[in-house]
């Protein structure tokens, strides 16, 4: 709370010369609240100043910047009536808007002032400004009548008093009536008396006895002068007629009569009665009554019966305009003698005015994140009645997040009382209820519509916590997988949704690039609203990729090569169920699309071999005999179990023989020419030499490796031939379970002058099974026996390769 008093005197260029000085006295009372600042300022000016005259520098006196007045849309608000003062925003000054007549504004009330409010917005500042209007001498004294006729009995004794109507000057103070003068004064003198209410009444006193026969009439002039500068005066002519004897004057029964009247009394109501008695009889004892001294307003509101002294009401009274009237009554007989009394009429207030509600400032839109205590409106509530009839109570409707607080006298602030939520309620109709405390209380109300503006305080919400869908593989780009939807409780741009696919990395590559390599994909979808700052929510989307039968089986073993002929060797002593070889195939599809079955499509002798439907193992059906052809060709179909199944075909050469030369004779297609080209022989010998060198080198390396392994192993393996390991392509990378063919030992004899070589082999016996886990994650575990058998199988494959190589060399 702060108190500030400012005063200054300066020359006012807008005022006329006789009022060139002005004075401003400003009292400022400030209350600093959450959003509203209240101040009071007071200025003093003279009446009748011309339009545009300077009243005061309100910006300087209140410490407000000119820019603040402009940006805050400062304005003058007058509660009813006329607006006498206006605000010049660009100068920060108050100027006269229209001519001010103090007598019209306040009549005889002193001091005379009017008030208005200066409103500045954003934030709200409310300043009560009071302007006191100083009186100037612009009205001359005026008598009710221009001429007064008196009748005075010739036998009137010295000292007889004759009341006269006082002059009326609407100015106040020194500018009001200061003195009366009567001339000539040879027969009468003038006495002036002051009343308790400050008014004056005058009497003309007889100084000497009159003689009608000497002088039957006297002419006098009564002058009233005020104290203004320059002085003003008014006169009335008094004509005195000297009458014959009437030696008893009327006498009022009371010097002061008092009465009361309610302000809502109808016209014609009898207010009271004054009475006077005259000791004379006849015509000289008849008394008549009249208003001696009464204001213009009193004469318009009351009348007196000249015969009975009864006072009646002429028009409706208004307590708020004037609550007391004093009237001087003159009681006069027919002989001209008179007495004066006074009647005091007090007006009793009635609750005839309803409270008024004036909206000083109002923000019809509030953001929903407004803090508690935010000012919504500033309200002025007044009741023109007095006492309890003028006491008002202000309230608002219940169950809303607002409350009303009293800030200054007659001022209330509507503020928020709780946090707002637009999503719960977007607007409020706030009814301000005002009632006074009079009997038969009067009410007033005003409804304010407050809209709650949206802020981005709600994130998007998906319909489900997690989504799951299935999609078939091999779909074209742009296929709609599914639709996700999120809702936002906010409004407008804050509820506009944007959706993003959050691409995450897996194994160093974007997830979107690996979709074709995965059986399921988990992606994160982000929904983001359009607020500032934006809010977002993530949801997980599981996409299960359903396999299609789009891949044919792939044969991993035996390897198909067109460069040489590779044959599986079956000894003629093979028993029933002898394992010739195993077809190993895989299908990169999954589920039933990857279930493989093996069928023997074509065979040289179908009665000799069969293929395992599920494992692809080729075994003998019966005992091999000497009649069976050495060269057997088998065609095996590998087929998956998908709809519209896919298949692969593999051809296998099988040699039924006990010796290597016998095999060579069936699997080599070259002719014996009788003429040999010597150059061809040279190149053949050179090639064989190179092959022999490479062969010896390989044998040496293999022997070294075998010696090392022999030392590491607790089992001894005796063999005269080197072992060259052979691994079918991609076999090590597949997750299938297969059985390797039997292993053999061979003795090879090659010459440079013969087209055939001798070969002996022996069967090592026993089956060798290599098991690999399909998940590719487990470690293969084998016994030492399985290890040695695998090495023998590798040797067999190496020998077969050498035979194929030798056959190609011989052909060339």
Short mmCIF file of N, CA, C and O in Angstrom, two decimals, residues 246-252 276-287 333 337:
data_model
loop_
_atom_site.label_atom_id
_atom_site.label_comp_id
_atom_site.label_asym_id
_atom_site.label_seq_id
_atom_site.Cartn_x
_atom_site.Cartn_y
_atom_site.Cartn_z
N UNK A 246 -54.57 49.17 12.01
CA UNK A 246 -54.74 47.72 12.25
C UNK A 246 -53.69 47.40 13.30
O UNK A 246 -52.54 47.14 13.01
N UNK A 247 -54.13 47.39 14.54
CA UNK A 247 -53.16 47.44 15.62
C UNK A 247 -52.74 46.08 16.16
O UNK A 247 -52.02 46.01 17.14
N UNK A 248 -53.09 44.92 15.55
CA UNK A 248 -52.64 43.58 15.97
C UNK A 248 -52.11 42.81 14.75
O UNK A 248 -52.82 42.62 13.77
N UNK A 249 -50.90 42.40 14.91
CA UNK A 249 -50.27 41.61 13.81
C UNK A 249 -50.47 40.12 14.07
O UNK A 249 -50.61 39.69 15.22
N UNK A 250 -50.53 39.32 13.02
CA UNK A 250 -50.62 37.85 13.22
C UNK A 250 -49.38 37.33 13.96
O UNK A 250 -48.28 37.87 13.81
N UNK A 251 -49.59 36.28 14.73
CA UNK A 251 -48.49 35.66 15.48
C UNK A 251 -48.50 34.15 15.17
O UNK A 251 -49.53 33.48 15.37
N UNK A 252 -47.35 33.65 14.66
CA UNK A 252 -47.23 32.20 14.36
C UNK A 252 -47.25 31.42 15.67
O UNK A 252 -46.64 31.84 16.66
N UNK A 276 -51.18 30.70 12.23
CA UNK A 276 -50.89 31.95 12.96
C UNK A 276 -52.21 32.54 13.48
O UNK A 276 -53.27 32.32 12.87
N UNK A 277 -52.13 33.27 14.57
CA UNK A 277 -53.34 33.87 15.18
C UNK A 277 -53.24 35.39 15.14
O UNK A 277 -52.16 35.96 15.30
N UNK A 278 -54.40 36.03 14.88
CA UNK A 278 -54.46 37.50 14.84
C UNK A 278 -55.56 37.93 15.81
O UNK A 278 -56.71 37.49 15.70
N UNK A 279 -55.19 38.80 16.76
CA UNK A 279 -56.15 39.21 17.79
C UNK A 279 -57.23 40.13 17.26
O UNK A 279 -58.27 40.34 17.90
N UNK A 280 -57.01 40.67 16.07
CA UNK A 280 -58.02 41.54 15.48
C UNK A 280 -59.21 40.72 15.04
O UNK A 280 -59.16 39.48 14.94
N UNK A 281 -60.28 41.45 14.83
CA UNK A 281 -61.49 40.82 14.37
C UNK A 281 -61.84 41.34 12.98
O UNK A 281 -61.37 42.37 12.55
N UNK A 282 -62.70 40.54 12.39
CA UNK A 282 -63.14 40.98 11.07
C UNK A 282 -62.06 40.79 10.03
O UNK A 282 -61.25 39.87 10.08
N UNK A 283 -62.08 41.77 9.14
CA UNK A 283 -61.13 41.69 8.02
C UNK A 283 -59.71 41.77 8.54
O UNK A 283 -58.81 41.09 8.06
N UNK A 284 -59.44 42.57 9.54
CA UNK A 284 -58.09 42.71 10.06
C UNK A 284 -57.60 41.45 10.78
O UNK A 284 -56.42 41.31 11.07
N UNK A 285 -58.51 40.56 11.11
CA UNK A 285 -58.09 39.32 11.78
C UNK A 285 -57.94 38.13 10.82
O UNK A 285 -57.58 37.03 11.26
N UNK A 286 -58.25 38.35 9.56
CA UNK A 286 -58.10 37.28 8.58
C UNK A 286 -56.64 37.19 8.14
O UNK A 286 -56.08 38.20 7.70
N UNK A 287 -56.06 35.98 8.31
CA UNK A 287 -54.63 35.77 8.03
C UNK A 287 -54.47 34.97 6.72
O UNK A 287 -55.18 33.97 6.51
N UNK A 333 -52.04 39.58 7.81
CA UNK A 333 -53.46 39.89 7.91
C UNK A 333 -53.83 40.90 6.84
O UNK A 333 -52.98 41.37 6.08
N UNK A 337 -50.22 43.63 8.52
CA UNK A 337 -49.31 43.16 9.53
C UNK A 337 -49.00 41.68 9.29
O UNK A 337 -49.86 40.91 8.84
#
